[in-house]
CSV table of C-alpha atoms and ligand atoms in Angstrom, one decimal:
chain,number,residue,atom,x,y,z
Y,243,MET,CA,0.6,-0.2,0.5
Y,244,ILE,CA,1.2,3.7,-0.9
Y,245,VAL,CA,0.4,6.7,1.2
Y,246,GLU,CA,1.4,10.1,-0.2
Y,247,GLN,CA,0.8,12.9,2.2
Y,248,PHE,CA,0.8,16.8,0.9
Y,249,VAL,CA,-0.4,19.0,2.7
Y,250,ILE,CA,-2.1,21.4,1.4
Y,251,THR,CA,-4.2,24.9,1.8
Y,252,PRO,CA,-4.8,27.5,4.2
Y,253,PHE,CA,-5.1,25.2,7.3
Y,254,GLN,CA,-2.8,22.2,6.7
Y,255,GLN,CA,-5.2,20.6,5.6
Y,256,ASN,CA,-3.6,16.5,4.7
Y,257,THR,CA,-4.7,15.7,1.4
Y,258,ARG,CA,-3.2,11.4,-0.5
Y,259,VAL,CA,-3.1,9.8,-2.6
Y,260,VAL,CA,-3.7,6.0,-1.8
Y,261,ALA,CA,-2.3,3.2,-3.9
Y,262,CYS,CA,-2.2,-1.0,-4.3
Y,263,GLU,CA,1.4,-1.4,-4.6
Y,264,ASN,CA,0.5,-4.2,-6.5
Y,265,THR,CA,-2.0,-2.4,-9.5
Y,266,GLY,CA,-0.9,0.8,-9.7
Y,267,THR,CA,-4.6,2.0,-8.6
Y,268,ALA,CA,-5.0,5.0,-6.5
Y,269,ILE,CA,-7.3,7.8,-5.1
Y,270,CYS,CA,-7.2,11.1,-4.4
Y,271,ILE,CA,-9.1,11.5,-0.5
Y,272,ASP,CA,-9.7,14.7,-0.1
Y,273,PRO,CA,-8.3,17.1,-2.3
Y,274,GLY,CA,-7.5,20.2,-1.0
Y,275,GLU,CA,-7.0,23.1,-3.5
Y,276,GLU,CA,-5.2,22.5,-6.7
Y,277,SER,CA,-1.7,21.1,-6.2
Y,278,ALA,CA,0.8,20.1,-9.1
Y,279,ALA,CA,2.1,18.0,-7.1
Y,280,ILE,CA,-0.8,15.6,-6.4
Y,281,VAL,CA,-0.6,15.5,-10.3
Y,282,ASP,CA,3.3,15.1,-10.6
Y,283,PHE,CA,2.9,12.3,-7.9
Y,284,ILE,CA,0.1,10.2,-10.0
Y,285,VAL,CA,1.7,11.0,-13.7
Y,286,GLY,CA,5.6,10.4,-12.0
Y,287,ASN,CA,4.6,6.8,-10.3
Y,288,ASN,CA,2.5,6.0,-13.5
Y,289,LEU,CA,-1.1,5.4,-11.0
Y,290,GLU,CA,-4.4,5.2,-12.5
Y,291,LEU,CA,-6.5,6.8,-10.9
Y,292,GLN,CA,-9.8,5.3,-9.7
Y,293,ALA,CA,-11.6,8.6,-8.2
Y,294,ILE,CA,-11.7,11.0,-6.1
Y,295,THR,CA,-12.4,10.1,-2.6
Y,296,LEU,CA,-14.2,12.3,0.0
Y,297,THR,CA,-14.8,12.1,3.7
Y,298,HIS,CA,-16.7,15.5,3.4
Y,299,GLY,CA,-18.0,18.2,2.5
Y,300,HIS,CA,-15.6,21.6,4.3
Y,301,LEU,CA,-13.7,23.6,1.9
Y,302,ASP,CA,-10.2,22.1,2.6
Y,303,HIS,CA,-11.1,18.8,1.7
Y,304,VAL,CA,-12.7,19.5,-1.4
Y,305,GLY,CA,-11.6,23.2,-3.6
Y,306,GLY,CA,-9.3,20.6,-5.6
Y,307,THR,CA,-11.4,18.5,-6.4
Y,308,ALA,CA,-12.6,20.1,-10.2
Y,309,ALA,CA,-8.2,21.0,-10.8
Y,310,LEU,CA,-8.3,17.4,-10.4
Y,311,SER,CA,-11.1,15.6,-12.1
Y,312,LYS,CA,-10.1,18.1,-14.9
Y,313,GLY,CA,-6.6,16.7,-15.3
Y,314,PHE,CA,-8.2,13.0,-14.7
Y,315,PRO,CA,-11.6,12.5,-16.0
Y,316,ASP,CA,-12.3,9.4,-15.3
Y,317,ALA,CA,-11.4,9.1,-12.2
Y,318,GLU,CA,-14.5,8.9,-10.5
Y,319,ILE,CA,-15.8,11.3,-8.0
Y,320,ILE,CA,-17.6,10.0,-4.6
Y,321,LEU,CA,-19.0,11.7,-1.6
Y,322,HIS,CA,-21.5,11.0,0.9
Y,323,LYS,CA,-25.3,12.5,0.3
Y,324,GLY,CA,-25.3,14.1,3.5
Y,325,ASP,CA,-22.1,16.3,2.6
Y,326,GLU,CA,-24.3,16.9,-1.5
Y,327,GLN,CA,-25.1,20.7,-0.4
Y,328,LEU,CA,-22.3,21.5,1.9
Y,329,TYR,CA,-19.9,20.0,-1.7
Y,330,TYR,CA,-22.4,22.0,-3.8
Y,331,GLY,CA,-22.5,24.8,-1.9
Y,332,LEU,CA,-18.5,25.1,-2.3
Y,333,PRO,CA,-17.9,28.8,-3.3
Y,334,GLN,CA,-20.6,30.1,-0.6
Y,335,GLN,CA,-18.3,27.9,1.9
Y,336,PRO,CA,-16.3,30.9,2.6
Y,337,LEU,CA,-19.1,33.0,3.0
Y,338,PHE,CA,-19.8,31.0,6.3
Y,339,MET,CA,-17.0,31.4,7.0
Y,340,GLY,CA,-17.0,35.5,7.9
Y,341,ILE,CA,-15.3,35.8,4.9
Y,342,GLN,CA,-16.3,38.6,3.1
Y,343,PRO,CA,-16.8,38.8,-1.2
Y,344,HIS,CA,-14.3,41.1,-1.5
Y,345,GLN,CA,-11.6,39.2,-0.2
Y,346,LEU,CA,-12.5,35.8,-2.1
Y,347,ALA,CA,-9.5,36.5,-4.4
Y,348,ALA,CA,-6.9,37.0,-2.4
Y,349,LEU,CA,-7.4,34.9,-0.4
Y,350,GLY,CA,-7.3,32.1,-2.4
Y,351,PHE,CA,-11.7,31.3,-1.4
Y,352,ASP,CA,-13.2,32.5,-5.6
Y,353,TYR,CA,-14.0,28.3,-5.6
Y,354,GLU,CA,-15.7,27.6,-9.0
Y,355,ALA,CA,-18.9,25.7,-9.1
Y,356,PRO,CA,-17.3,21.5,-8.2
Y,357,PRO,CA,-17.8,18.9,-10.4
Y,358,LYS,CA,-20.9,16.3,-10.9
Y,359,LEU,CA,-20.3,13.6,-8.0
Y,360,SER,CA,-20.3,10.3,-9.8
Y,361,ARG,CA,-21.9,8.6,-6.5
Y,362,ASN,CA,-22.8,9.0,-3.4
Y,363,TRP,CA,-21.0,6.2,-0.1
Y,364,GLU,CA,-23.2,3.8,1.0
Y,365,HIS,CA,-22.2,3.6,4.2
Y,366,GLY,CA,-20.9,0.1,5.2
Y,367,GLU,CA,-19.8,-0.6,1.2
Y,368,THR,CA,-16.8,-2.0,0.8
Y,369,TYR,CA,-14.8,0.3,-1.4
Y,370,VAL,CA,-11.8,-2.0,-4.2
Y,371,VAL,CA,-8.7,0.0,-4.9
Y,372,GLY,CA,-7.7,-2.8,-6.6
Y,373,GLU,CA,-6.1,-5.4,-3.8
Y,374,LEU,CA,-6.8,-2.9,-1.0
Y,375,ASN,CA,-10.9,-3.1,0.2
Y,376,PHE,CA,-11.7,0.2,2.0
Y,377,LYS,CA,-14.6,-0.1,4.2
Y,378,ILE,CA,-16.7,2.7,3.8
Y,379,LEU,CA,-18.6,3.8,7.6
Y,380,HIS,CA,-20.7,7.0,7.8
Y,381,CYS,CA,-19.8,8.9,10.5
Y,382,PRO,CA,-22.4,12.2,10.9
Y,383,GLY,CA,-21.6,14.7,13.3
Y,384,HIS,CA,-17.8,16.7,12.5
Y,385,THR,CA,-20.9,16.9,9.2
Y,386,PRO,CA,-24.0,14.8,8.4
Y,387,GLY,CA,-23.0,13.5,5.6
Y,388,HIS,CA,-19.0,12.3,7.0
Y,389,VAL,CA,-17.1,8.9,5.3
Y,390,VAL,CA,-14.3,7.5,7.2
Y,391,LEU,CA,-12.1,5.1,4.8
Y,392,ALA,CA,-11.1,1.7,6.8
Y,393,GLU,CA,-8.3,-1.0,5.3
Y,394,GLU,CA,-9.1,-4.3,7.7
Y,395,ARG,CA,-5.9,-5.5,6.1
Y,396,GLU,CA,-3.8,-3.1,7.0
Y,397,LYS,CA,-5.6,-1.8,9.7
Y,398,MET,CA,-5.3,2.0,8.8
Y,399,VAL,CA,-8.4,4.1,9.2
Y,400,PHE,CA,-8.3,7.4,6.5
Y,401,VAL,CA,-11.3,9.5,9.4
Y,402,GLY,CA,-11.0,12.9,7.9
Y,403,ASP,CA,-11.9,15.5,10.6
Y,404,CYS,CA,-14.0,13.5,13.1
Y,405,LEU,CA,-10.3,12.7,15.2
Y,406,PHE,CA,-7.6,13.6,15.8
Y,407,LEU,CA,-4.6,13.4,17.8
Y,408,GLY,CA,-5.5,14.3,20.7
Y,409,SER,CA,-8.6,16.1,19.9
Y,410,ILE,CA,-11.7,15.6,17.8
Y,411,GLY,CA,-13.4,17.6,14.9
Y,412,ARG,CA,-15.0,20.6,14.8
Y,413,THR,CA,-19.0,20.3,15.7
Y,414,ASP,CA,-19.6,24.5,16.1
Y,415,LEU,CA,-20.3,24.9,12.3
Y,416,PRO,CA,-23.2,24.0,10.3
Y,417,GLY,CA,-24.2,20.4,10.5
Y,418,GLY,CA,-22.5,20.0,13.1
Y,419,ASP,CA,-23.3,17.2,16.0
Y,420,TYR,CA,-21.2,16.9,19.2
Y,421,ALA,CA,-23.6,13.5,20.9
Y,422,LYS,CA,-22.9,12.4,16.8
Y,423,LEU,CA,-19.4,12.8,16.3
Y,424,ILE,CA,-18.4,11.0,19.3
Y,425,ASP,CA,-21.3,8.2,18.7
Y,426,SER,CA,-20.2,7.8,15.6
Y,427,ILE,CA,-15.3,7.5,17.0
Y,428,THR,CA,-16.9,4.7,19.4
Y,429,ASN,CA,-19.1,2.7,17.2
Y,430,ASN,CA,-17.0,3.9,14.0
Y,431,ILE,CA,-13.3,4.3,14.9
Y,432,LEU,CA,-12.6,2.9,18.2
Y,433,SER,CA,-14.7,-0.8,17.1
Y,434,LEU,CA,-11.9,-1.3,13.8
Y,435,GLY,CA,-9.1,-2.4,17.8
Y,436,ASP,CA,-5.8,-0.9,19.0
Y,437,ASP,CA,-3.6,-1.5,16.6
Y,438,PHE,CA,-5.4,0.8,13.3
Y,439,THR,CA,-3.1,3.8,12.1
Y,440,VAL,CA,-5.4,6.9,12.0
Y,441,TYR,CA,-5.2,8.6,9.8
Y,442,SER,CA,-6.6,12.4,10.2
Y,443,GLY,CA,-7.2,14.8,8.6
Y,444,HIS,CA,-5.0,17.4,10.0
Y,445,GLY,CA,-2.0,16.8,11.7
Y,446,PRO,CA,0.5,13.3,12.7
Y,447,GLU,CA,-1.2,9.8,12.7
Y,448,THR,CA,-2.0,8.7,15.3
Y,449,THR,CA,-3.1,5.1,16.6
Y,450,VAL,CA,-6.7,4.0,17.6
Y,451,GLY,CA,-5.5,2.2,20.8
Y,452,ARG,CA,-3.3,5.5,21.6
Y,453,GLU,CA,-6.1,8.1,21.5
Y,454,ARG,CA,-9.0,5.7,22.6
Y,455,THR,CA,-6.7,5.5,25.9
Y,456,THR,CA,-5.4,9.4,25.8
Y,457,ASN,CA,-8.0,11.2,23.9
Y,458,PRO,CA,-9.0,13.8,26.1
Y,459,PHE,CA,-12.9,13.7,24.5
Y,460,LEU,CA,-12.5,10.1,24.9
Y,461,THR,CA,-12.1,9.1,27.9
Y,462,GLY,CA,-14.3,11.3,29.9
Y,463,VAL,CA,-11.3,14.1,31.0
Y,464,TYR,CA,-13.0,16.8,28.6
Y,465,GLN,CA,-16.2,17.3,28.3
Y,466,ILE,CA,-18.1,19.7,26.5
Y,467,GLY,CA,-20.3,21.8,28.7
Y,468,ARG,CA,-19.4,19.9,32.4
Y,469,GLY,CA,-15.8,21.7,32.5
Y,470,LYS,CA,-12.5,20.9,31.8
Y,471,TYR,CA,-11.2,18.8,34.5
Y,472,LEU,CA,-13.5,16.2,36.9
L,744,FE2,FE1,-14.0,19.4,8.9
């Protein structure tokens, strides 16, 4: 399994190209912005980009979809139905963050309308990439249609903005829900097993075991609305 990471966008988002080393079949998880480095990596390693696989619809995860799709028009684009509104509303997303219309271009947030999705993720489906098999798990909470991609044989899970080293995704943006996020993490990520490596949408890698035992949002040390130290 090949995992190449590109830290891009003003949000330091982790875009990844993940490929089956035996077949050269690849996916790009969350292209946050247009990036020559991503294209160069795919082309330079003779990979076949099968799909642009989106964990959720936030701008720092989908902002490069249009550009990448133009370069690789055969690659399907997949997102959960619950985040379609966010995805197709990409040009308006910066405005929800308080950025003024006249600032969009200067800040690099003048997005074109994103390309049409090929289809939607289904919870529990197995998505095959060469000899890799990703289990798709719907994990609402950060956004309504967030999914994670778990490769059970390689023991790797790509969690987008659900879970970070020592933290969890924010739930104060439209569609966010703290209780749902904790349920999603508990039922669909921690349940994978302590030996899974966790690839987050921002920041370093971690493991399920490390987060289960030390993440203050999961151990009960920190609970929203109850004060930090109990
Ligand atoms: Fe996000």
